[in-house]
Every structure is written in C-alpha cells, then in structure tokens.
Coordinates of C-alpha atoms and ligand atoms in Angstrom, one line a residue:
M1 CA 72.4 -59.7 -72.5
V2 CA 73.6 -56.3 -71.2
D3 CA 70.9 -53.9 -71.0
A4 CA 70.4 -50.4 -69.4
K5 CA 68.3 -51.8 -66.6
S6 CA 70.8 -54.6 -65.5
T7 CA 73.6 -52.0 -65.6
K8 CA 71.6 -49.7 -63.6
I9 CA 70.6 -52.2 -60.9
A10 CA 74.4 -53.4 -60.7
D11 CA 75.3 -49.8 -60.0
L12 CA 72.7 -49.3 -57.4
L13 CA 73.9 -52.6 -55.6
F14 CA 77.6 -51.8 -55.7
P15 CA 78.0 -48.1 -56.2
D16 CA 81.6 -48.1 -55.0
I17 CA 82.8 -50.5 -57.3
E18 CA 83.9 -49.0 -60.6
S19 CA 86.6 -50.9 -61.9
V20 CA 86.2 -53.9 -64.4
P21 CA 87.3 -56.8 -62.5
D22 CA 90.8 -57.7 -62.7
E23 CA 91.9 -61.0 -64.1
T24 CA 94.9 -62.9 -62.5
P25 CA 97.7 -63.8 -64.8
D26 CA 98.3 -67.2 -66.1
R27 CA 100.5 -69.5 -64.3
N28 CA 102.5 -70.5 -67.2
L29 CA 103.2 -74.1 -66.1
P30 CA 104.3 -77.0 -68.3
K31 CA 101.4 -78.8 -70.0
G32 CA 99.7 -81.2 -67.6
A33 CA 101.0 -79.6 -64.4
A34 CA 98.0 -79.6 -62.1
V35 CA 97.1 -76.8 -59.9
T36 CA 95.2 -78.1 -56.8
R37 CA 94.1 -76.8 -53.5
Y38 CA 92.8 -77.9 -50.1
A39 CA 89.8 -75.6 -49.1
P40 CA 88.7 -76.1 -45.6
S41 CA 86.4 -74.2 -43.5
P42 CA 88.1 -73.5 -40.0
T43 CA 85.2 -74.7 -38.1
G44 CA 87.1 -77.5 -36.0
F45 CA 89.9 -79.6 -35.6
L46 CA 91.7 -81.1 -38.6
H47 CA 89.6 -84.2 -39.7
I48 CA 91.5 -87.2 -41.0
G49 CA 89.2 -87.0 -44.0
G50 CA 90.6 -83.4 -44.5
V51 CA 94.2 -84.9 -44.6
Y52 CA 93.0 -87.6 -47.0
T53 CA 91.6 -84.8 -49.5
A54 CA 94.6 -82.7 -48.9
L55 CA 97.0 -85.4 -49.4
I56 CA 95.5 -86.4 -52.9
S57 CA 95.4 -82.9 -53.9
E58 CA 99.0 -82.3 -53.0
R59 CA 100.0 -85.6 -54.8
M60 CA 98.2 -84.6 -58.0
A61 CA 99.9 -81.2 -58.1
H62 CA 103.5 -82.4 -57.1
Q63 CA 103.6 -85.5 -59.1
S64 CA 102.7 -83.3 -62.2
D65 CA 105.2 -80.5 -61.3
G66 CA 102.2 -78.3 -60.5
V67 CA 101.1 -76.1 -57.6
F68 CA 99.2 -77.0 -54.5
Y69 CA 97.8 -74.2 -52.2
L70 CA 95.8 -73.9 -49.0
R71 CA 92.7 -71.6 -49.3
I72 CA 90.8 -70.9 -46.2
E73 CA 87.0 -70.7 -46.6
D74 CA 85.8 -68.7 -43.8
T75 CA 82.6 -67.3 -45.0
D76 CA 80.5 -68.8 -42.3
K77 CA 81.6 -66.7 -39.3
Q78 CA 79.2 -68.1 -37.0
R79 CA 80.7 -71.7 -37.2
E80 CA 84.2 -70.5 -37.2
I81 CA 86.4 -71.4 -34.3
A82 CA 89.2 -69.3 -32.9
D83 CA 92.2 -71.6 -33.5
G84 CA 90.8 -73.1 -36.6
V85 CA 93.3 -72.0 -39.3
R86 CA 96.4 -72.7 -37.2
L87 CA 95.2 -76.2 -36.5
I88 CA 94.4 -76.9 -40.2
A89 CA 97.8 -75.3 -41.5
S90 CA 100.0 -76.8 -38.8
G91 CA 98.2 -80.2 -39.1
L92 CA 99.2 -80.5 -42.8
G93 CA 102.6 -79.5 -42.0
K94 CA 102.9 -82.3 -39.5
F95 CA 101.8 -84.7 -42.1
G96 CA 104.5 -83.4 -44.5
I97 CA 102.0 -82.1 -46.8
R98 CA 104.0 -79.4 -48.6
V99 CA 102.0 -76.0 -49.2
D100 CA 103.3 -74.1 -52.0
E101 CA 101.0 -71.2 -51.7
G102 CA 98.3 -69.8 -49.4
V103 CA 98.1 -69.7 -45.7
H104 CA 100.6 -70.8 -43.1
P105 CA 100.3 -71.8 -39.6
D106 CA 101.6 -68.3 -38.3
M107 CA 98.8 -66.8 -40.7
T108 CA 101.2 -65.3 -43.2
E109 CA 100.6 -65.8 -46.9
T110 CA 102.7 -66.7 -49.8
G111 CA 101.7 -66.6 -53.5
A112 CA 100.6 -64.2 -56.0
Y113 CA 97.0 -65.3 -56.3
G114 CA 96.0 -64.2 -52.7
P115 CA 94.5 -63.1 -50.4
Y116 CA 93.9 -66.9 -49.7
I117 CA 91.6 -66.4 -46.8
Q118 CA 88.0 -65.7 -48.3
S119 CA 87.0 -63.3 -45.8
E120 CA 89.7 -60.9 -47.2
R121 CA 88.2 -61.3 -50.7
L122 CA 84.9 -59.7 -50.3
P123 CA 85.7 -56.8 -52.7
I124 CA 86.9 -59.4 -55.3
Y125 CA 83.4 -61.3 -55.0
H126 CA 81.6 -58.1 -55.3
T127 CA 83.4 -56.9 -58.3
F128 CA 82.7 -60.1 -60.1
I129 CA 79.1 -60.3 -59.2
K130 CA 78.4 -56.7 -60.1
K131 CA 79.5 -57.9 -63.5
L132 CA 77.2 -60.8 -63.5
V133 CA 74.3 -58.5 -62.4
A134 CA 75.2 -56.0 -65.2
D135 CA 75.3 -58.8 -67.7
G136 CA 71.7 -59.6 -66.6
N137 CA 72.6 -63.0 -65.2
A138 CA 72.0 -62.3 -61.5
Y139 CA 69.8 -60.2 -59.7
P140 CA 69.1 -58.8 -56.0
C141 CA 66.5 -60.7 -54.1
F142 CA 64.9 -58.7 -51.1
C143 CA 62.9 -61.7 -49.8
T144 CA 62.8 -61.9 -45.9
S145 CA 63.4 -65.3 -44.5
E146 CA 59.5 -65.3 -43.5
E147 CA 58.6 -64.9 -47.1
L148 CA 61.0 -67.6 -48.2
D149 CA 59.5 -69.8 -45.4
Q150 CA 56.2 -69.0 -46.6
T151 CA 57.1 -70.0 -50.3
R152 CA 58.6 -73.2 -49.2
E153 CA 55.5 -74.1 -47.1
T154 CA 53.2 -73.6 -49.9
Q155 CA 55.5 -75.7 -52.2
E156 CA 55.4 -78.4 -49.6
L157 CA 51.6 -78.4 -49.4
Q158 CA 51.4 -78.5 -53.1
K159 CA 53.9 -81.3 -53.1
I160 CA 56.2 -79.6 -55.7
K161 CA 59.9 -79.1 -55.6
T162 CA 60.8 -76.5 -52.8
G163 CA 63.3 -73.7 -54.0
Y164 CA 63.6 -70.3 -55.5
Y165 CA 63.0 -71.1 -59.3
G166 CA 60.7 -70.2 -62.2
R167 CA 57.5 -68.6 -61.1
W168 CA 58.4 -68.8 -57.4
A169 CA 61.5 -66.6 -57.9
K170 CA 59.8 -63.4 -56.9
H171 CA 62.3 -60.9 -57.7
R172 CA 63.8 -62.3 -61.0
V173 CA 62.2 -59.4 -62.9
I174 CA 62.7 -56.7 -60.4
T175 CA 62.8 -53.1 -61.9
S176 CA 65.7 -50.8 -61.3
E177 CA 62.9 -48.5 -59.8
E178 CA 62.0 -50.9 -57.2
V179 CA 65.4 -51.8 -56.5
E180 CA 66.2 -48.0 -55.8
E181 CA 63.2 -47.7 -53.6
R182 CA 63.8 -50.9 -51.4
L183 CA 67.5 -49.9 -51.1
G184 CA 66.2 -46.4 -50.1
R185 CA 64.3 -47.9 -47.4
G186 CA 67.4 -49.6 -46.2
E187 CA 66.3 -53.1 -47.1
Q188 CA 68.7 -56.1 -47.0
F189 CA 69.4 -58.0 -50.3
A190 CA 71.1 -61.0 -51.5
V191 CA 72.2 -61.5 -55.0
R192 CA 70.8 -64.7 -56.8
L193 CA 71.8 -66.2 -60.0
K194 CA 69.3 -65.9 -62.9
S195 CA 69.4 -69.7 -63.8
R196 CA 68.8 -70.6 -67.5
G197 CA 68.4 -74.3 -66.5
V198 CA 65.3 -76.2 -67.4
E199 CA 63.6 -78.7 -65.3
G200 CA 64.1 -82.4 -66.3
Q201 CA 67.1 -81.4 -68.3
K202 CA 70.2 -83.5 -67.9
I203 CA 73.8 -82.4 -68.2
K204 CA 76.7 -84.7 -69.1
F205 CA 79.7 -84.6 -66.8
T206 CA 82.8 -86.4 -66.6
D207 CA 84.3 -86.8 -63.0
L208 CA 88.0 -87.7 -62.7
I209 CA 87.0 -90.4 -60.1
K210 CA 83.4 -91.2 -60.8
G211 CA 83.7 -91.1 -64.6
D212 CA 81.0 -90.2 -67.0
L213 CA 77.7 -89.0 -65.3
N214 CA 74.4 -87.4 -66.2
L215 CA 73.3 -84.8 -63.6
S216 CA 70.1 -82.8 -63.4
A217 CA 70.4 -79.3 -64.5
N218 CA 70.3 -76.5 -62.1
E219 CA 67.1 -74.4 -62.3
N220 CA 67.4 -73.0 -58.9
D221 CA 68.2 -69.2 -58.6
A222 CA 70.9 -69.8 -56.0
I223 CA 72.1 -67.3 -53.6
L224 CA 75.5 -66.3 -54.6
L225 CA 76.1 -63.4 -52.2
K226 CA 74.4 -63.4 -48.7
S227 CA 72.8 -60.3 -47.4
D228 CA 75.8 -59.8 -45.0
G229 CA 78.0 -59.2 -48.2
Y230 CA 79.6 -62.6 -47.7
P231 CA 79.6 -65.1 -50.9
T232 CA 78.1 -68.5 -50.7
Y233 CA 80.4 -71.5 -51.2
H234 CA 79.1 -71.7 -54.9
W235 CA 80.1 -68.1 -55.8
A236 CA 83.4 -68.3 -53.9
H237 CA 84.3 -71.7 -55.5
C238 CA 83.6 -70.2 -59.2
V239 CA 85.5 -66.8 -58.5
D240 CA 88.4 -68.3 -56.4
D241 CA 89.1 -71.5 -58.4
H242 CA 89.1 -69.4 -61.6
L243 CA 91.2 -66.5 -60.3
M244 CA 93.7 -68.8 -58.6
R245 CA 93.8 -71.0 -61.8
T246 CA 92.8 -74.3 -60.3
T247 CA 93.0 -77.0 -62.8
Q248 CA 91.7 -79.8 -60.6
V249 CA 89.0 -79.3 -57.8
I250 CA 89.3 -82.4 -55.7
R251 CA 86.5 -82.2 -52.9
G252 CA 84.0 -84.3 -51.0
D253 CA 81.3 -85.9 -53.2
E254 CA 78.7 -84.0 -51.2
W255 CA 79.3 -81.3 -53.6
L256 CA 78.6 -83.6 -56.7
P257 CA 74.9 -82.4 -57.0
S258 CA 76.1 -78.8 -57.3
V259 CA 78.1 -79.4 -60.3
P260 CA 75.4 -78.2 -62.7
L261 CA 75.1 -75.0 -60.8
H262 CA 78.8 -74.6 -60.9
T263 CA 79.0 -75.4 -64.7
E264 CA 76.5 -72.6 -65.1
L265 CA 78.5 -70.1 -63.1
F266 CA 81.6 -70.7 -65.0
T267 CA 79.7 -70.6 -68.5
L268 CA 78.1 -67.4 -67.5
M269 CA 81.3 -65.7 -66.5
G270 CA 82.9 -67.0 -69.7
W271 CA 85.6 -68.9 -67.6
E272 CA 87.2 -72.4 -68.4
L273 CA 85.5 -75.0 -66.1
P274 CA 88.3 -77.0 -63.9
Q275 CA 88.4 -80.6 -63.9
Y276 CA 86.5 -82.0 -60.8
A277 CA 87.3 -85.1 -58.7
H278 CA 84.7 -85.9 -56.2
L279 CA 85.9 -88.1 -53.2
A280 CA 83.7 -90.5 -51.4
P281 CA 84.1 -89.9 -47.5
I282 CA 86.0 -92.2 -45.3
V283 CA 83.6 -94.6 -43.7
K284 CA 83.6 -97.1 -40.8
I285 CA 81.4 -100.0 -39.8
D286 CA 79.5 -98.9 -36.7
E287 CA 78.4 -101.0 -33.7
A288 CA 75.2 -102.3 -35.4
G289 CA 77.3 -103.3 -38.5
S290 CA 76.4 -100.7 -40.8
K291 CA 78.5 -98.2 -42.7
R292 CA 78.6 -94.5 -41.8
K293 CA 80.9 -91.7 -42.3
L294 CA 83.6 -91.0 -39.6
S295 CA 81.9 -88.7 -37.3
K296 CA 83.6 -85.6 -35.8
R297 CA 81.5 -86.2 -32.6
K298 CA 81.5 -90.0 -32.2
D299 CA 84.9 -91.3 -33.4
P300 CA 88.1 -90.1 -31.7
E301 CA 89.9 -91.2 -34.9
A302 CA 88.4 -88.7 -37.0
N303 CA 90.6 -86.1 -35.4
V304 CA 94.2 -86.1 -36.4
E305 CA 95.3 -85.4 -32.9
Y306 CA 94.4 -88.8 -32.1
Y307 CA 97.2 -90.2 -34.3
F308 CA 99.7 -87.9 -32.7
E309 CA 98.7 -88.7 -29.2
Q310 CA 98.7 -92.4 -29.9
G311 CA 102.0 -92.1 -31.6
Y312 CA 101.3 -93.5 -35.1
P313 CA 104.4 -92.5 -37.2
I314 CA 103.2 -89.9 -39.7
A315 CA 104.6 -91.8 -42.5
A316 CA 102.4 -94.8 -41.5
V317 CA 99.1 -92.7 -41.4
T318 CA 100.2 -91.4 -44.7
E319 CA 100.9 -94.7 -46.2
Y320 CA 97.6 -95.9 -44.8
L321 CA 95.8 -93.2 -46.4
L322 CA 97.5 -93.8 -49.8
N323 CA 96.2 -97.4 -49.3
L324 CA 92.7 -96.1 -49.1
I325 CA 93.2 -93.9 -52.0
N326 CA 94.6 -96.4 -54.3
S327 CA 94.5 -100.0 -53.2
D328 CA 97.4 -100.9 -55.3
F329 CA 99.6 -98.9 -53.1
E330 CA 100.3 -102.1 -51.3
D331 CA 101.6 -103.9 -54.3
W332 CA 103.8 -100.9 -55.2
R333 CA 105.3 -100.9 -51.6
R334 CA 106.0 -104.7 -51.8
E335 CA 107.9 -104.0 -55.2
H336 CA 109.6 -101.0 -53.7
P337 CA 110.4 -101.5 -50.1
D338 CA 112.9 -98.8 -49.8
T339 CA 111.5 -95.9 -51.9
P340 CA 109.9 -93.1 -50.2
H341 CA 106.1 -93.1 -50.4
T342 CA 106.3 -89.7 -52.0
E343 CA 107.5 -91.6 -55.3
F344 CA 104.1 -93.5 -55.5
I345 CA 102.1 -92.0 -58.4
V346 CA 98.4 -91.5 -57.2
R347 CA 95.7 -92.3 -60.1
L348 CA 92.4 -90.6 -59.5
E349 CA 90.6 -92.8 -61.9
K350 CA 91.7 -95.7 -59.7
A351 CA 90.6 -94.0 -56.4
N352 CA 87.9 -95.5 -54.2
A353 CA 84.6 -94.2 -55.7
S354 CA 82.2 -95.5 -53.1
G355 CA 83.7 -94.6 -49.7
A356 CA 86.8 -95.9 -48.4
L357 CA 86.6 -98.2 -45.2
F358 CA 88.6 -97.1 -42.0
D359 CA 90.2 -100.3 -40.7
F360 CA 92.3 -100.0 -37.4
V361 CA 93.7 -103.4 -38.1
K362 CA 94.9 -102.6 -41.5
L363 CA 96.3 -99.2 -40.0
A364 CA 98.4 -101.3 -37.6
D365 CA 99.7 -103.6 -40.2
V366 CA 100.7 -100.7 -42.3
S367 CA 102.4 -99.1 -39.5
K368 CA 104.2 -102.1 -38.3
A369 CA 105.7 -102.6 -41.6
V370 CA 106.6 -98.8 -41.8
V371 CA 108.3 -98.9 -38.4
S372 CA 110.0 -102.3 -39.2
R373 CA 112.0 -100.3 -42.1
M374 CA 113.2 -97.7 -39.6
S375 CA 116.5 -98.0 -38.0
A376 CA 117.0 -98.5 -34.5
T377 CA 118.3 -94.9 -34.0
E378 CA 115.2 -93.5 -36.0
V379 CA 112.8 -95.5 -33.8
C380 CA 114.5 -94.2 -30.7
A381 CA 114.4 -90.6 -31.7
A382 CA 110.8 -91.0 -32.8
V383 CA 109.8 -92.7 -29.5
I384 CA 111.7 -89.9 -27.6
E385 CA 109.9 -87.1 -29.4
W386 CA 106.6 -88.8 -28.7
A387 CA 107.4 -89.6 -25.0
N388 CA 108.5 -86.0 -24.3
Q389 CA 105.1 -84.9 -25.2
Y390 CA 102.8 -87.9 -24.0
D391 CA 104.6 -90.1 -21.5
A392 CA 106.8 -88.2 -19.1
E393 CA 107.9 -91.4 -17.2
L394 CA 109.1 -93.1 -20.5
A395 CA 110.7 -89.9 -21.6
A396 CA 112.8 -89.9 -18.3
W397 CA 113.8 -93.6 -18.7
L398 CA 114.8 -93.0 -22.4
A399 CA 116.9 -89.8 -21.4
S400 CA 118.9 -91.6 -19.1
N401 CA 119.1 -95.0 -21.0
R402 CA 119.6 -94.0 -24.5
D403 CA 122.3 -96.4 -25.4
E404 CA 120.4 -99.3 -24.1
A405 CA 117.2 -98.1 -25.7
I406 CA 118.9 -98.2 -29.2
K407 CA 120.2 -101.6 -28.5
I408 CA 116.6 -102.8 -27.6
F409 CA 115.2 -101.3 -30.8
A410 CA 118.0 -102.9 -32.8
I411 CA 116.9 -106.3 -31.8
E412 CA 115.6 -108.2 -34.8
R413 CA 116.2 -105.2 -36.9
T414 CA 118.5 -106.4 -39.5
G415 CA 118.4 -109.2 -42.0
E416 CA 115.3 -110.7 -44.0
K417 CA 112.8 -111.2 -41.0
R418 CA 112.4 -107.9 -39.1
R419 CA 110.6 -107.5 -36.1
K420 CA 107.0 -106.1 -36.8
D421 CA 105.7 -105.7 -33.4
I422 CA 105.4 -101.9 -32.9
A423 CA 102.5 -100.1 -34.5
K424 CA 102.5 -97.1 -32.5
W425 CA 104.8 -95.2 -30.0
S426 CA 102.3 -95.7 -27.2
D427 CA 102.9 -99.5 -27.5
V428 CA 106.7 -99.2 -26.8
R429 CA 106.5 -99.0 -23.2
E430 CA 104.6 -102.3 -22.9
H431 CA 107.4 -103.8 -25.4
I432 CA 110.2 -102.6 -23.3
A433 CA 108.8 -102.8 -19.9
Y434 CA 111.0 -105.8 -18.8
F435 CA 114.1 -103.7 -19.8
M436 CA 112.9 -100.6 -17.9
T437 CA 112.5 -102.5 -14.5
D438 CA 113.9 -105.8 -12.9
E439 CA 110.6 -106.5 -11.4
V440 CA 109.6 -109.4 -13.8
V441 CA 107.0 -111.9 -12.6
F442 CA 107.6 -115.3 -13.6
V443 CA 104.8 -117.7 -13.9
R444 CA 105.7 -121.3 -14.9
P445 CA 104.2 -122.5 -18.1
E446 CA 101.4 -125.0 -17.4
K447 CA 102.8 -127.6 -19.8
I448 CA 106.2 -127.9 -17.9
D449 CA 106.1 -129.4 -14.4
T450 CA 108.1 -127.8 -11.5
T451 CA 110.9 -130.4 -11.8
T452 CA 111.4 -129.9 -15.4
A453 CA 111.4 -126.2 -15.0
T454 CA 113.9 -126.4 -12.3
E455 CA 116.3 -128.4 -14.4
I456 CA 115.8 -125.9 -17.5
L457 CA 116.7 -122.9 -15.4
T458 CA 119.5 -124.6 -13.5
K459 CA 121.2 -126.0 -16.4
T460 CA 120.7 -122.8 -18.4
I461 CA 122.4 -120.7 -15.9
V462 CA 125.4 -123.1 -16.0
L463 CA 125.7 -123.3 -19.9
I464 CA 125.0 -119.6 -20.5
D465 CA 128.2 -118.0 -21.9
F466 CA 128.2 -114.3 -23.1
S467 CA 131.2 -115.0 -25.4
D468 CA 129.0 -117.4 -27.6
S469 CA 127.8 -116.6 -31.0
A470 CA 123.9 -116.9 -31.5
E471 CA 124.7 -120.3 -33.3
E472 CA 126.8 -121.6 -30.4
W473 CA 124.0 -120.7 -27.9
L474 CA 121.6 -122.4 -30.0
A475 CA 123.5 -125.5 -30.3
K476 CA 124.1 -125.7 -26.6
F477 CA 120.5 -124.9 -25.8
R478 CA 119.2 -127.4 -28.2
A479 CA 121.4 -130.0 -26.7
L480 CA 120.0 -129.3 -23.3
A481 CA 116.5 -129.5 -24.7
T482 CA 117.2 -132.9 -26.1
E483 CA 119.0 -134.0 -22.9
L484 CA 115.9 -133.2 -21.0
G485 CA 113.7 -135.2 -23.4
F486 CA 112.3 -132.4 -25.6
A487 CA 112.5 -132.5 -29.5
P488 CA 115.1 -130.3 -30.9
D489 CA 112.6 -128.6 -33.2
T490 CA 108.9 -128.6 -34.0
K491 CA 109.2 -130.8 -37.1
T492 CA 110.7 -133.7 -35.1
F493 CA 108.2 -133.0 -32.4
K494 CA 105.2 -133.3 -34.7
A495 CA 106.6 -136.5 -36.3
A496 CA 106.4 -138.4 -33.0
P497 CA 104.7 -136.2 -30.3
E498 CA 104.4 -139.1 -27.8
T499 CA 108.1 -139.6 -27.5
F500 CA 108.9 -136.2 -26.3
K501 CA 107.9 -134.0 -23.4
G502 CA 107.6 -131.0 -25.8
H503 CA 109.9 -129.2 -28.2
L504 CA 112.6 -126.6 -28.1
G505 CA 110.0 -123.9 -28.2
D506 CA 108.5 -125.1 -24.7
V507 CA 112.1 -125.1 -23.0
A508 CA 112.6 -121.6 -24.4
S509 CA 109.2 -120.5 -23.1
V510 CA 110.5 -121.2 -19.6
L511 CA 113.5 -119.0 -20.3
R512 CA 111.5 -116.4 -21.9
L513 CA 109.0 -116.1 -19.1
A514 CA 111.9 -116.1 -16.5
L515 CA 113.7 -113.3 -18.3
T516 CA 110.7 -111.1 -19.3
G517 CA 107.6 -112.3 -17.6
R518 CA 106.2 -112.6 -21.2
T519 CA 105.2 -115.6 -23.5
N520 CA 106.1 -113.3 -26.6
T521 CA 109.1 -111.5 -27.1
P522 CA 111.7 -110.7 -29.9
D523 CA 114.8 -113.0 -30.4
L524 CA 116.0 -114.4 -26.9
F525 CA 119.5 -114.5 -27.7
E526 CA 119.5 -110.7 -29.0
L527 CA 117.3 -109.9 -25.9
M528 CA 119.9 -111.6 -23.4
Q529 CA 122.8 -109.6 -25.1
V530 CA 120.9 -106.4 -24.3
L531 CA 120.1 -107.4 -20.7
G532 CA 123.7 -108.5 -20.0
E533 CA 125.1 -111.4 -18.2
Q534 CA 124.4 -110.2 -14.7
R535 CA 120.8 -109.2 -15.2
V536 CA 120.1 -112.5 -17.1
K537 CA 121.7 -114.7 -14.4
E538 CA 119.9 -112.8 -11.5
R539 CA 116.6 -113.2 -13.3
L540 CA 117.0 -116.8 -13.9
E541 CA 118.1 -117.4 -10.4
R542 CA 115.0 -115.3 -9.1
A543 CA 112.8 -117.4 -11.1
L544 CA 114.2 -120.6 -9.9
N545 CA 113.6 -119.4 -6.3
N546 CA 110.1 -118.6 -7.1
L547 CA 109.1 -122.1 -8.4
Ligands
LIG1 N1 85.0 -75.4 -47.8 C1 84.5 -76.4 -48.6 C2 84.1 -77.8 -47.7 O1 85.0 -77.7 -46.6 C3 85.5 -76.9 -49.6 C4 85.1 -77.8 -50.8 C5 86.0 -77.6 -51.8 O2 87.1 -78.3 -51.7 O3 85.6 -77.0 -52.9 O4 83.5 -78.6 -48.0

C-alpha cells in the first residue's frame, strides 16, 4: 500500500520524525501468563467501579504469574483534575491492589514499558501514526468543526447514518500538494483512519466475558490523532496495549462497539490483537425501582472514600467485589473460611455479564463475616486506625482504654458461633457505648411487671458471683428464673405457655436492659466479665432504684 504520495504526506505532517518506530521487547513470560492493566483517566475520584475493574485485572495477572500495570490515560486535558493520579494510585494501594509496573502515588514510575502516562507518550503516537499514514492507512483531515457540523446536519436531514465515512470523508483522497498548501497556511489537521470496513458487514468476535458475538464492522474514518497532537482513546489503546504487551484488555463494556475499529487498527499495524473482556457496569436499583449505573454525582457509594469514611474493612469491600465478579465466591468462602481471599481464582467466563447489582445489605453481610474472622486485637487495631481519622472522641477513649477495648471485642469471638454484629468501624461506637459510659438508661420491658422486675434484679445482685464459670452462672440464673415462675428455656415455654410468666430470655432481658440499656447485646456472661463486679452491681442497683 506504500506509495510515494502517502510517504510524502507522512513526511509533510511529521517532518521531525525520522526513525522507524521502535518495538518494545517481548516480556518473556511463561505461557498463559496474562499481562493486564488498569487504565483510568484522572478526571475525578476513584470510583468503586474502577476498583472492580482494577481488581479483576490484577487477579487475572497475578493468578497466572503475569504482570499488572497502571497506565494513566490523560489525553483529555480539559477534564483532568489536579490530584487525579494520586487519588487513583493511592486508592488502589489502600485496596491492596498490587501494581507491578506503571505509575505510583508519588508520581514516580517503574517498569521497562513506559512512560505509563499517556501525555508523556506523544512522540510515540506520532511515530507510529506516521507509519500508518505512510502506509496509506491514515490521512490528514483539515475539516473545521463548522464543516463537520454541516456534514452531520445534512446526514440527519437525509436520515442517513452520521459520521465521516465513504463519500462523506472529504479528505480521504487528499493530494500531497493540497496537504502542503494547507500546512503552509498554518491550518490545523487531525489524522483519520482510512477505514476498509464495509457497511452491513459483521465481524465475529469472542469476548472473554460475553462470549461469541457478531459486531457491525467499522466504516468510520475515526479520528486517531486530534488537532492538538493528542491521540484519541482508540489510537492510544492500540499503540499502548501493543507496546506494553497487554494480553488481556479488561475494560468497561461501553467500549464493546469500538472493538471492530480496534481490530482494524491492530490488523493494519500488523500487530497481534489482545484478548478482550468487556465488563458490565455496577448497577443499583433507584428509588423508582429501575436499574441504573452507580452515578458519580448521585451515589456517595460510588466514591471509594465513602468506604474508608464509613470504616468498611478493605478486605470486606474486596470480598464483596469478588462476590459481584463471580457469584460462586460465597461458596468458596464457606469451604475455605480461613484462606486469604487472594487465593480465590477469578474466572472471567463466569463473570457477571449483564450488570452486577450493588446491594448494601449484602455488603454488610459479607463485611460482618469478614470482621467475625478477625481477632479481637486485629479489630481493635483497625478501629483505632479508623477512629484516629474519623471519630476523635472514640479514638481518645480507645487510647486510654485499650485493654478493655480488646476484651470487649473478644466477646463471642471464639468457638463455633462468633459474633457477627459489626459491619463497619463506624458501627462500633454504638456497639460499645455502654462500656464507654455508665450513663445507661434502664427501661423495664413491658412484658415484665414492676414487682417481678424488682425481684429479678434484687435476687440477681445476690446470686451473682464473679468467681463462677459460665456454666455455673447459667445454672444459677436458670434456677432463679424457674423460682420466679419462668420456663428455664424457650422449648419448655412453648410446650405450655399458659403455665409460665415467660421464659429465661425474658428474665435475661431485664438484666440486659439494666446493664446496657439495650434489648440486643452479645453474650451477657462475657459482657459482665468485661464490665467487672463493681460496675455490674452498681448498674443493677441503679436500675432497681429507677423502677
Ligand atoms: N481510559 C479508559 C476509560 O477510562 C480506559 C478503558 C480501557 O481500559 O481501555 O474508559
């Protein structure tokens, strides 16, 4: 396809580029090792959907002994925000997503395939596009935006497909003389693909998530290089993913319709096409009951900061995302309760193909299970770290009551039935409030009359003995319940409810309310051990006085 005219045009457009493009070396990885990347634009906060994409990409690389890298796609300078790169890189770090190559939070780079920031790669895009032009596969377009608007209006009026293609592609057959003349006049140009696609043609394509697809061929002479010298996404994707030796492009499915264009670009360059996995976005059910994408503007949970602020353990959010990716993660977790989640093998072919539904209830469940597997010391350390940043009062209390805090978190943290009440660190204050203060408000449960409540409290104060074991305490308390006319357990109560005032649980609720002001707490015996004899007796007496 190379002819003198194309070469002349290429030289006119890029007079300073002389070299033949440099190829990057092979990565020499073992067979089957995936090279993946996360390639965000630094246009805002790190979106939870970004973590989702990055997590899948990182897993595909690391579970195959491959490489995962971070590339910054900053070709739209107008939409860029000042702190964008740092927010992304440090956000990934907080999620434990290990980046082997690319950009780090301090803006340094590692890796032999850089630069990894697209705005620093302009000469590379120019070098390769010069080749594309010289080969007759791309050409300069001098159309002004007014001209392009006009074309579009005409197409709309005629009710035909809009775009720069076929007979509408005005500069597709431009001569080198005209190029020279226009450049001489200082006119701006974009570089467009000379598409060989034919309308109506279909291309077969196999997506790693969506399977076998038939997509409409591209016939648009898409812009590859903008008049400001920056590449469009399409061109940067082709050049970078080739040069950085990406084997699996895992990206949002809004790019699926662009696959034919990308296939065309790789073919024209004589480069091997990477595999693609197109991910459906994370969706939620809105107030009106319909599904929509998590919105940057409307949904606070779209921003990863939300999870940090609320104090969801990172492992919990990660496990929740793994659940969204592969719904069998849950079964795996059940079978491997003590294995780190990094051992779970992500399978793209099993990934959610139509939009993973974000669900706070499920997130809380996953998180409670994650917290239940942590030790009391780990929980305490995590709460302190969180509180230091987000809850000064709690932080101060923890700093001076660390030993007590560990004891509190140790309640119901051993054995088969571990407590599953904490989903996020911001819940902790509510859970431990009755340890933090002695100002407990006692309200007698409605089911128990004042005389009975008085009896329960008076007799408990007498029978309570801090040298008793859990079993001894329970036996005594059960005997008290029976003595006062309550069934010793729910089963006995249900068999003949009319013969009892209630059951053991009702008696315990008086005690629970007197000690904590709550109807729901972890195990009473363990809780009393942490409170200590003096505080327990004081609280019971105060409740008695308030009856
Ligand atoms: N910068 C692109 C985006 O944010 C990247 C897509 C890709 O991963 O190729 O949508």
